[in-house]
Amino acid sequence: MFRRLCRRGAVNVASPAFTDVKLTEAAVRRAGKQVQVKFSDGSEFLMHGLWLRDACRDAYFVSESAGERYLDKIVFKASGAHADGCVKETRVVDGSLEADWAWLEPYSGFAGVPAPDLRCKALFKNQGIPDQFQHREFESVMTSEEANLEMLQSLMKHGVIIMDNVTPAEDASVLLHFANQCLGGMQKDPARESPNWIIQKKESAKSVSYAQTVRLNNHTDQSVAAHGVPALLLVVNYVHGTGCNTLVDGYAVAEALRERDPAAFKLLSTYGNCQERDFIRSRVDSAQEGTQTMLITTKQPIIQTDPAGGIVRIQYNEVFRTPSTVPFEHFEEWYRAYTLFNEMIHGPEFEVQVPIGKGQMLILDNWRVLHGRAGGKSSHDRVIMGGTVVREAFHSRAIRLMGAQYPVSDYVDL
Ligand SMILES: [Fe+2]
């Protein structure tokens, strides 16, 4: 496993992350097969010479302009040595590696990566106050990479960030610019020309999403759930008017369910919940033109866990639920669990109402936080535009802001 120390706190992307760390000692070990190095911050590494040669990223092996290895520099003949266990970390002084990267690790996409450690998350319930969420200044995040990184870290800790004093715009330009610059880029929808959606008042709307005066139940956005995995972030820009969103910490609900009714938790984290979304029909009230038909079906548990039982994500949207395929002998108990979960995410203990309006943007961790719309609280001129950001885009932006290569772990039990 490759490991390296990095500095705590925000890192300036423009400069390498380790410029203030000096090499203090280096020695050749095991008859030239290994190298031991020590650095001024106290870290110490043991590396295979073979690994050093293979990992070299200098101009001889890697094209700077293309960001690719030169294929004719690959050594195909086995040298008799093994490249596994390439670097052995012998000492980490203050454990700062884990501290700096722990927030990002669950979103690496690497096979077997554990669910988020909930000790890194500030789980929330309804505190009964007008606005219990974190706010950040739009201009600051747009103009400072340090503020951008801090916002992303806070988002993944708290689940929700509200951006204030967002630059006014009549179209989606500000939203898209922000998503592309600060979140990694908005997910492209194959059935629509523009990546963002627009929701505005429509009389006699058939889809509940567009019927702004009525309540929209709490859900996670499915968008195009590639391989059944929904996008990680949801961003919504209030272009006009005011509204009141409902927000629920799905991790807090799931953990409470695990504690209060373990059998219900087990059922909801075991059996798939069938959903189907017809992207043409569900947008019957949209002002945007569809470009093609698209029908996406998913069958994932509402509460998704890793093998150790840690909660990875909540995936739930009642409007798209289709007939259940839970086995006959378990259906009644599954349905009881599903009803209990539905009550919890709409009950006063967990559901939080937050007023939000023009000049603000709402950003959510869509794997964790369910969102909805309170009934009868939207102004008639409410216009919101939004979209989703997939895990890959978010992770790409985050590691760029961290200014270093991701320290890849092996999650396989050998
Ligand atoms: Fe939604």
mmCIF file of C-alpha atoms in Angstrom, residues 75-395:
data_model
loop_
_atom_site.group_PDB
_atom_site.id
_atom_site.type_symbol
_atom_site.label_atom_id
_atom_site.label_comp_id
_atom_site.label_asym_id
_atom_site.label_seq_id
_atom_site.Cartn_x
_atom_site.Cartn_y
_atom_site.Cartn_z
ATOM 1 C CA VAL A 75 9.080 -3.448 -19.041
ATOM 2 C CA PHE A 76 7.375 -6.713 -19.855
ATOM 3 C CA LYS A 77 10.026 -9.181 -18.710
ATOM 4 C CA ALA A 78 9.615 -10.268 -15.136
ATOM 5 C CA SER A 79 12.652 -9.430 -13.044
ATOM 6 C CA GLY A 80 11.975 -12.106 -10.456
ATOM 7 C CA ALA A 81 10.972 -9.628 -7.785
ATOM 8 C CA HIS A 82 7.449 -8.944 -6.564
ATOM 9 C CA ALA A 83 5.798 -5.555 -6.698
ATOM 10 C CA ASP A 84 3.231 -6.233 -4.031
ATOM 11 C CA GLY A 85 3.596 -4.500 -0.691
ATOM 12 C CA CYS A 86 5.455 -1.851 -2.656
ATOM 13 C CA VAL A 87 5.992 0.612 0.134
ATOM 14 C CA LYS A 88 6.067 -0.256 3.780
ATOM 15 C CA GLU A 89 5.329 2.633 6.024
ATOM 16 C CA THR A 90 7.378 2.234 9.157
ATOM 17 C CA ARG A 91 6.285 5.311 11.060
ATOM 18 C CA VAL A 92 3.584 7.917 10.861
ATOM 19 C CA VAL A 93 4.212 10.464 13.553
ATOM 20 C CA ASP A 94 0.819 12.053 14.102
ATOM 21 C CA GLY A 95 -1.557 9.979 12.023
ATOM 22 C CA SER A 96 -2.277 12.960 9.795
ATOM 23 C CA LEU A 97 -2.677 10.776 6.699
ATOM 24 C CA GLU A 98 -5.901 9.297 8.002
ATOM 25 C CA ALA A 99 -7.086 12.628 9.352
ATOM 26 C CA ASP A 100 -6.599 14.432 6.055
ATOM 27 C CA TRP A 101 -8.097 11.835 3.730
ATOM 28 C CA ALA A 102 -10.721 10.091 5.846
ATOM 29 C CA TRP A 103 -13.499 12.443 4.705
ATOM 30 C CA LEU A 104 -12.911 11.490 1.060
ATOM 31 C CA GLU A 105 -12.138 7.781 1.347
ATOM 32 C CA PRO A 106 -15.749 6.484 1.188
ATOM 33 C CA TYR A 107 -16.208 8.226 -2.173
ATOM 34 C CA SER A 108 -13.109 6.816 -3.903
ATOM 35 C CA GLY A 109 -15.109 4.172 -5.767
ATOM 36 C CA PHE A 110 -12.403 1.600 -5.085
ATOM 37 C CA ALA A 111 -13.640 -1.961 -4.739
ATOM 38 C CA GLY A 112 -14.419 -2.836 -1.145
ATOM 39 C CA VAL A 113 -14.047 0.700 0.200
ATOM 40 C CA PRO A 114 -15.803 0.892 3.596
ATOM 41 C CA ALA A 115 -18.902 2.978 4.245
ATOM 42 C CA PRO A 116 -18.356 6.430 5.756
ATOM 43 C CA ASP A 117 -17.302 6.422 9.389
ATOM 44 C CA LEU A 118 -20.216 8.171 11.057
ATOM 45 C CA ARG A 119 -17.832 9.636 13.615
ATOM 46 C CA CYS A 120 -16.732 11.891 10.723
ATOM 47 C CA LYS A 121 -20.313 13.002 10.140
ATOM 48 C CA ALA A 122 -22.389 15.468 12.114
ATOM 49 C CA LEU A 123 -25.714 13.625 12.079
ATOM 50 C CA PHE A 124 -28.731 15.863 12.471
ATOM 51 C CA LYS A 125 -32.296 15.761 13.681
ATOM 52 C CA ASN A 126 -34.905 18.504 13.722
ATOM 53 C CA GLN A 127 -33.694 21.114 16.197
ATOM 54 C CA GLY A 128 -36.882 23.146 15.891
ATOM 55 C CA ILE A 129 -35.090 26.366 14.961
ATOM 56 C CA PRO A 130 -35.617 28.502 11.825
ATOM 57 C CA ASP A 131 -32.407 27.403 10.085
ATOM 58 C CA GLN A 132 -29.984 24.858 11.527
ATOM 59 C CA PHE A 133 -27.798 24.429 8.442
ATOM 60 C CA GLN A 134 -24.319 25.534 7.436
ATOM 61 C CA HIS A 135 -24.021 28.555 5.118
ATOM 62 C CA ARG A 136 -21.165 29.655 2.865
ATOM 63 C CA GLU A 137 -20.605 32.746 0.737
ATOM 64 C CA PHE A 138 -20.940 32.098 -2.991
ATOM 65 C CA GLU A 139 -18.271 34.570 -4.051
ATOM 66 C CA SER A 140 -15.757 33.199 -1.581
ATOM 67 C CA VAL A 141 -16.166 29.589 -2.742
ATOM 68 C CA MET A 142 -16.030 30.622 -6.415
ATOM 69 C CA THR A 143 -12.825 32.630 -6.049
ATOM 70 C CA SER A 144 -10.804 30.635 -3.500
ATOM 71 C CA GLU A 145 -9.721 27.032 -3.894
ATOM 72 C CA GLU A 146 -9.138 26.863 -0.159
ATOM 73 C CA ALA A 147 -12.745 27.957 0.455
ATOM 74 C CA ASN A 148 -13.912 25.488 -2.218
ATOM 75 C CA LEU A 149 -12.190 22.589 -0.452
ATOM 76 C CA GLU A 150 -13.489 23.672 2.933
ATOM 77 C CA MET A 151 -17.025 23.838 1.520
ATOM 78 C CA LEU A 152 -16.790 20.307 0.080
ATOM 79 C CA GLN A 153 -15.436 18.941 3.360
ATOM 80 C CA SER A 154 -18.194 20.676 5.332
ATOM 81 C CA LEU A 155 -20.792 19.399 2.877
ATOM 82 C CA MET A 156 -19.718 15.798 3.417
ATOM 83 C CA LYS A 157 -19.585 16.310 7.176
ATOM 84 C CA HIS A 158 -22.943 18.045 7.621
ATOM 85 C CA GLY A 159 -24.790 16.736 4.555
ATOM 86 C CA VAL A 160 -26.177 20.152 3.623
ATOM 87 C CA ILE A 161 -24.675 23.524 2.648
ATOM 88 C CA ILE A 162 -26.641 26.639 1.705
ATOM 89 C CA MET A 163 -24.772 29.117 -0.492
ATOM 90 C CA ASP A 164 -25.656 32.764 0.110
ATOM 91 C CA ASN A 165 -25.465 35.833 -2.134
ATOM 92 C CA VAL A 166 -25.405 33.789 -5.314
ATOM 93 C CA THR A 167 -24.892 35.893 -8.447
ATOM 94 C CA PRO A 168 -28.340 36.606 -9.987
ATOM 95 C CA ALA A 169 -29.118 35.002 -13.345
ATOM 96 C CA GLU A 170 -32.241 34.432 -15.429
ATOM 97 C CA ASP A 171 -30.880 31.212 -16.861
ATOM 98 C CA ALA A 172 -28.775 28.240 -15.710
ATOM 99 C CA SER A 173 -25.420 29.865 -16.467
ATOM 100 C CA VAL A 174 -24.483 30.622 -12.848
ATOM 101 C CA LEU A 175 -25.628 27.204 -11.673
ATOM 102 C CA LEU A 176 -23.632 25.391 -14.351
ATOM 103 C CA HIS A 177 -20.566 27.549 -13.856
ATOM 104 C CA PHE A 178 -20.634 26.834 -10.130
ATOM 105 C CA ALA A 179 -21.223 23.094 -10.577
ATOM 106 C CA ASN A 180 -18.478 22.812 -13.167
ATOM 107 C CA GLN A 181 -15.936 24.895 -11.292
ATOM 108 C CA CYS A 182 -16.538 23.955 -7.653
ATOM 109 C CA LEU A 183 -18.301 20.560 -7.594
ATOM 110 C CA GLY A 184 -16.578 18.694 -10.430
ATOM 111 C CA GLY A 185 -19.260 19.175 -13.096
ATOM 112 C CA MET A 186 -22.973 18.544 -13.467
ATOM 113 C CA GLN A 187 -24.245 15.150 -14.602
ATOM 114 C CA LYS A 188 -25.403 15.106 -18.206
ATOM 115 C CA ASP A 189 -28.861 13.737 -18.759
ATOM 116 C CA PRO A 190 -29.066 11.758 -22.044
ATOM 117 C CA ALA A 191 -32.761 12.579 -22.473
ATOM 118 C CA ARG A 192 -32.390 16.355 -22.307
ATOM 119 C CA GLU A 193 -30.259 18.922 -24.100
ATOM 120 C CA SER A 194 -29.096 20.765 -20.982
ATOM 121 C CA PRO A 195 -27.703 19.022 -17.912
ATOM 122 C CA ASN A 196 -29.893 20.987 -15.482
ATOM 123 C CA TRP A 197 -33.612 20.787 -14.845
ATOM 124 C CA ILE A 198 -35.977 23.738 -14.406
ATOM 125 C CA ILE A 199 -39.017 23.690 -12.143
ATOM 126 C CA GLN A 200 -41.442 26.591 -12.308
ATOM 127 C CA LYS A 201 -45.121 27.151 -11.721
ATOM 128 C CA LYS A 202 -47.474 25.212 -13.945
ATOM 129 C CA GLU A 203 -51.235 25.126 -13.526
ATOM 130 C CA SER A 204 -52.740 21.626 -13.307
ATOM 131 C CA ALA A 205 -49.342 19.960 -13.262
ATOM 132 C CA LYS A 206 -49.593 16.189 -13.494
ATOM 133 C CA SER A 207 -46.152 15.480 -12.008
ATOM 134 C CA VAL A 208 -45.866 16.292 -8.306
ATOM 135 C CA SER A 209 -42.401 17.783 -8.893
ATOM 136 C CA TYR A 210 -43.954 20.604 -10.898
ATOM 137 C CA ALA A 211 -47.051 21.119 -8.721
ATOM 138 C CA GLN A 212 -45.332 23.643 -6.504
ATOM 139 C CA THR A 213 -48.185 24.330 -4.118
ATOM 140 C CA VAL A 214 -48.431 20.760 -2.849
ATOM 141 C CA ARG A 215 -46.108 18.812 -0.681
ATOM 142 C CA LEU A 216 -43.369 16.746 -2.286
ATOM 143 C CA ASN A 217 -42.403 13.797 -0.101
ATOM 144 C CA ASN A 218 -38.834 13.331 1.050
ATOM 145 C CA HIS A 219 -36.691 11.362 -1.352
ATOM 146 C CA THR A 220 -33.214 11.011 -2.770
ATOM 147 C CA ASP A 221 -32.770 11.978 -6.399
ATOM 148 C CA GLN A 222 -32.313 9.054 -8.752
ATOM 149 C CA SER A 223 -31.431 10.951 -11.937
ATOM 150 C CA VAL A 224 -29.585 8.505 -14.125
ATOM 151 C CA ALA A 225 -28.580 5.958 -11.521
ATOM 152 C CA ALA A 226 -25.689 4.454 -13.467
ATOM 153 C CA HIS A 227 -25.327 0.788 -12.497
ATOM 154 C CA GLY A 228 -28.056 1.513 -9.951
ATOM 155 C CA VAL A 229 -25.928 4.091 -8.117
ATOM 156 C CA PRO A 230 -27.460 7.574 -7.907
ATOM 157 C CA ALA A 231 -25.416 10.761 -8.147
ATOM 158 C CA LEU A 232 -23.606 11.828 -4.984
ATOM 159 C CA LEU A 233 -24.552 15.512 -4.896
ATOM 160 C CA LEU A 234 -27.669 17.503 -5.664
ATOM 161 C CA VAL A 235 -27.461 21.253 -6.247
ATOM 162 C CA VAL A 236 -30.489 23.555 -6.529
ATOM 163 C CA ASN A 237 -30.369 27.258 -7.400
ATOM 164 C CA TYR A 238 -33.288 29.470 -6.398
ATOM 165 C CA VAL A 239 -33.514 31.712 -9.441
ATOM 166 C CA HIS A 240 -36.787 33.412 -8.426
ATOM 167 C CA GLY A 241 -39.153 33.505 -5.496
ATOM 168 C CA THR A 242 -39.073 31.659 -2.200
ATOM 169 C CA GLY A 243 -39.877 28.217 -0.948
ATOM 170 C CA CYS A 244 -39.484 25.864 1.966
ATOM 171 C CA ASN A 245 -37.532 22.646 1.582
ATOM 172 C CA THR A 246 -37.771 19.654 3.868
ATOM 173 C CA LEU A 247 -34.506 17.885 4.642
ATOM 174 C CA VAL A 248 -33.860 14.616 6.469
ATOM 175 C CA ASP A 249 -30.592 13.008 7.539
ATOM 176 C CA GLY A 250 -31.015 9.492 6.159
ATOM 177 C CA TYR A 251 -27.990 8.211 8.099
ATOM 178 C CA ALA A 252 -29.539 9.444 11.366
ATOM 179 C CA VAL A 253 -32.865 7.796 10.514
ATOM 180 C CA ALA A 254 -31.212 4.513 9.494
ATOM 181 C CA GLU A 255 -29.098 4.367 12.646
ATOM 182 C CA ALA A 256 -32.163 5.083 14.777
ATOM 183 C CA LEU A 257 -34.043 2.331 12.940
ATOM 184 C CA ARG A 258 -31.162 -0.102 13.497
ATOM 185 C CA GLU A 259 -31.300 0.629 17.219
ATOM 186 C CA ARG A 260 -35.077 0.711 17.664
ATOM 187 C CA ASP A 261 -36.114 -2.053 15.277
ATOM 188 C CA PRO A 262 -33.159 -4.198 14.126
ATOM 189 C CA ALA A 263 -35.432 -6.541 12.161
ATOM 190 C CA ALA A 264 -36.827 -3.635 10.122
ATOM 191 C CA PHE A 265 -33.299 -2.348 9.458
ATOM 192 C CA LYS A 266 -32.232 -5.802 8.296
ATOM 193 C CA LEU A 267 -35.140 -6.105 5.872
ATOM 194 C CA LEU A 268 -34.685 -2.655 4.335
ATOM 195 C CA SER A 269 -30.959 -3.221 3.932
ATOM 196 C CA THR A 270 -31.407 -6.689 2.408
ATOM 197 C CA TYR A 271 -34.248 -6.649 -0.118
ATOM 198 C CA GLY A 272 -34.287 -4.466 -3.205
ATOM 199 C CA ASN A 273 -36.878 -1.733 -3.578
ATOM 200 C CA CYS A 274 -38.179 -1.732 -7.150
ATOM 201 C CA GLN A 275 -38.330 1.653 -8.857
ATOM 202 C CA GLU A 276 -38.923 2.713 -12.437
ATOM 203 C CA ARG A 277 -38.612 6.157 -13.952
ATOM 204 C CA ASP A 278 -39.865 7.083 -17.356
ATOM 205 C CA PHE A 279 -37.910 10.236 -18.166
ATOM 206 C CA ILE A 280 -40.371 11.395 -20.788
ATOM 207 C CA ARG A 281 -43.536 10.870 -18.787
ATOM 208 C CA SER A 282 -42.134 12.196 -15.485
ATOM 209 C CA ARG A 283 -41.280 15.419 -17.312
ATOM 210 C CA VAL A 284 -44.684 15.910 -18.877
ATOM 211 C CA ASP A 285 -44.927 19.308 -17.131
ATOM 212 C CA SER A 286 -41.404 20.471 -17.892
ATOM 213 C CA ALA A 287 -40.762 23.533 -20.054
ATOM 214 C CA GLN A 288 -37.669 21.745 -21.367
ATOM 215 C CA GLU A 289 -37.871 19.540 -24.438
ATOM 216 C CA GLY A 290 -36.987 15.872 -24.111
ATOM 217 C CA THR A 291 -34.524 14.589 -26.710
ATOM 218 C CA GLN A 292 -35.155 10.864 -26.501
ATOM 219 C CA THR A 293 -37.007 8.214 -24.554
ATOM 220 C CA MET A 294 -35.410 6.784 -21.470
ATOM 221 C CA LEU A 295 -36.674 4.269 -18.941
ATOM 222 C CA ILE A 296 -34.511 3.463 -15.952
ATOM 223 C CA THR A 297 -35.277 0.723 -13.472
ATOM 224 C CA THR A 298 -33.467 0.115 -10.216
ATOM 225 C CA LYS A 299 -33.754 -2.514 -7.521
ATOM 226 C CA GLN A 300 -31.535 -1.518 -4.650
ATOM 227 C CA PRO A 301 -32.238 -1.750 -0.928
ATOM 228 C CA ILE A 302 -33.531 1.508 0.555
ATOM 229 C CA ILE A 303 -30.703 1.324 3.103
ATOM 230 C CA GLN A 304 -27.461 0.193 1.438
ATOM 231 C CA THR A 305 -24.661 -1.092 3.628
ATOM 232 C CA ASP A 306 -21.123 -2.404 3.295
ATOM 233 C CA PRO A 307 -20.262 -5.968 4.436
ATOM 234 C CA ALA A 308 -19.559 -4.709 7.958
ATOM 235 C CA GLY A 309 -23.009 -3.117 8.185
ATOM 236 C CA GLY A 310 -21.882 0.491 7.759
ATOM 237 C CA ILE A 311 -24.399 2.644 5.899
ATOM 238 C CA VAL A 312 -23.240 3.611 2.423
ATOM 239 C CA ARG A 313 -26.335 5.345 1.097
ATOM 240 C CA ILE A 314 -30.094 5.777 1.220
ATOM 241 C CA GLN A 315 -31.900 5.313 -2.103
ATOM 242 C CA TYR A 316 -35.575 6.026 -2.007
ATOM 243 C CA ASN A 317 -38.146 7.863 -4.100
ATOM 244 C CA GLU A 318 -41.760 6.882 -3.519
ATOM 245 C CA VAL A 319 -43.134 8.330 -6.755
ATOM 246 C CA PHE A 320 -41.097 5.855 -8.794
ATOM 247 C CA ARG A 321 -41.748 2.774 -6.635
ATOM 248 C CA THR A 322 -43.147 -0.180 -8.583
ATOM 249 C CA PRO A 323 -44.670 -3.518 -7.426
ATOM 250 C CA SER A 324 -42.415 -5.186 -4.919
ATOM 251 C CA THR A 325 -40.597 -8.414 -5.657
ATOM 252 C CA VAL A 326 -39.803 -9.139 -2.009
ATOM 253 C CA PRO A 327 -40.473 -12.900 -1.491
ATOM 254 C CA PHE A 328 -44.004 -13.797 -0.487
ATOM 255 C CA GLU A 329 -43.023 -15.072 2.958
ATOM 256 C CA HIS A 330 -41.200 -11.823 3.825
ATOM 257 C CA PHE A 331 -43.359 -9.233 2.108
ATOM 258 C CA GLU A 332 -45.607 -8.359 5.052
ATOM 259 C CA GLU A 333 -42.713 -7.800 7.416
ATOM 260 C CA TRP A 334 -40.797 -5.870 4.728
ATOM 261 C CA TYR A 335 -43.826 -3.663 4.161
ATOM 262 C CA ARG A 336 -44.073 -2.960 7.893
ATOM 263 C CA ALA A 337 -40.407 -1.910 7.877
ATOM 264 C CA TYR A 338 -40.912 0.231 4.791
ATOM 265 C CA THR A 339 -43.919 1.974 6.370
ATOM 266 C CA LEU A 340 -41.986 2.610 9.571
ATOM 267 C CA PHE A 341 -39.085 4.122 7.600
ATOM 268 C CA ASN A 342 -41.523 6.299 5.655
ATOM 269 C CA GLU A 343 -43.072 7.549 8.882
ATOM 270 C CA MET A 344 -39.664 8.325 10.379
ATOM 271 C CA ILE A 345 -38.464 10.369 7.400
ATOM 272 C CA HIS A 346 -41.655 12.427 7.474
ATOM 273 C CA GLY A 347 -41.991 12.755 11.250
ATOM 274 C CA PRO A 348 -41.091 15.806 13.361
ATOM 275 C CA GLU A 349 -38.117 14.077 14.982
ATOM 276 C CA PHE A 350 -36.081 13.918 11.785
ATOM 277 C CA GLU A 351 -37.695 16.153 9.161
ATOM 278 C CA VAL A 352 -36.340 19.703 9.114
ATOM 279 C CA GLN A 353 -38.000 22.572 7.263
ATOM 280 C CA VAL A 354 -35.744 25.301 5.930
ATOM 281 C CA PRO A 355 -36.902 28.471 4.162
ATOM 282 C CA ILE A 356 -34.833 29.264 1.089
ATOM 283 C CA GLY A 357 -35.171 31.829 -1.688
ATOM 284 C CA LYS A 358 -33.696 33.824 -4.525
ATOM 285 C CA GLY A 359 -29.966 34.339 -4.170
ATOM 286 C CA GLN A 360 -29.420 31.014 -2.430
ATOM 287 C CA MET A 361 -28.259 27.600 -3.563
ATOM 288 C CA LEU A 362 -28.913 24.351 -1.755
ATOM 289 C CA ILE A 363 -26.275 21.618 -1.969
ATOM 290 C CA LEU A 364 -26.919 18.133 -0.581
ATOM 291 C CA ASP A 365 -25.145 14.835 -0.091
ATOM 292 C CA ASN A 366 -27.700 12.844 -2.108
ATOM 293 C CA TRP A 367 -26.483 9.505 -0.722
ATOM 294 C CA ARG A 368 -27.392 10.680 2.757
ATOM 295 C CA VAL A 369 -29.899 13.531 2.858
ATOM 296 C CA LEU A 370 -33.474 13.123 1.650
ATOM 297 C CA HIS A 371 -35.174 16.251 0.390
ATOM 298 C CA GLY A 372 -38.705 17.369 -0.303
ATOM 299 C CA ARG A 373 -40.921 20.439 -0.491
ATOM 300 C CA ALA A 374 -43.263 21.681 2.221
ATOM 301 C CA GLY A 375 -46.827 22.132 0.977
ATOM 302 C CA GLY A 376 -48.312 25.599 0.548
ATOM 303 C CA LYS A 377 -45.099 27.481 1.295
ATOM 304 C CA SER A 378 -43.719 28.250 -2.169
ATOM 305 C CA SER A 379 -44.216 31.690 -3.673
ATOM 306 C CA HIS A 380 -46.073 31.725 -6.996
ATOM 307 C CA ASP A 381 -43.020 33.019 -8.829
ATOM 308 C CA ARG A 382 -40.715 30.293 -7.505
ATOM 309 C CA VAL A 383 -38.293 29.108 -10.178
ATOM 310 C CA ILE A 384 -35.583 26.637 -9.280
ATOM 311 C CA MET A 385 -32.911 25.101 -11.462
ATOM 312 C CA GLY A 386 -30.739 22.217 -10.454
ATOM 313 C CA GLY A 387 -29.013 18.991 -11.236
ATOM 314 C CA THR A 388 -26.824 16.243 -9.905
ATOM 315 C CA VAL A 389 -23.088 15.621 -9.605
ATOM 316 C CA VAL A 390 -21.860 12.039 -9.844
ATOM 317 C CA ARG A 391 -19.389 10.561 -7.384
ATOM 318 C CA GLU A 392 -16.616 10.499 -9.979
ATOM 319 C CA ALA A 393 -16.890 14.239 -10.684
ATOM 320 C CA PHE A 394 -16.987 15.166 -7.001
ATOM 321 C CA HIS A 395 -14.017 12.948 -6.196
#
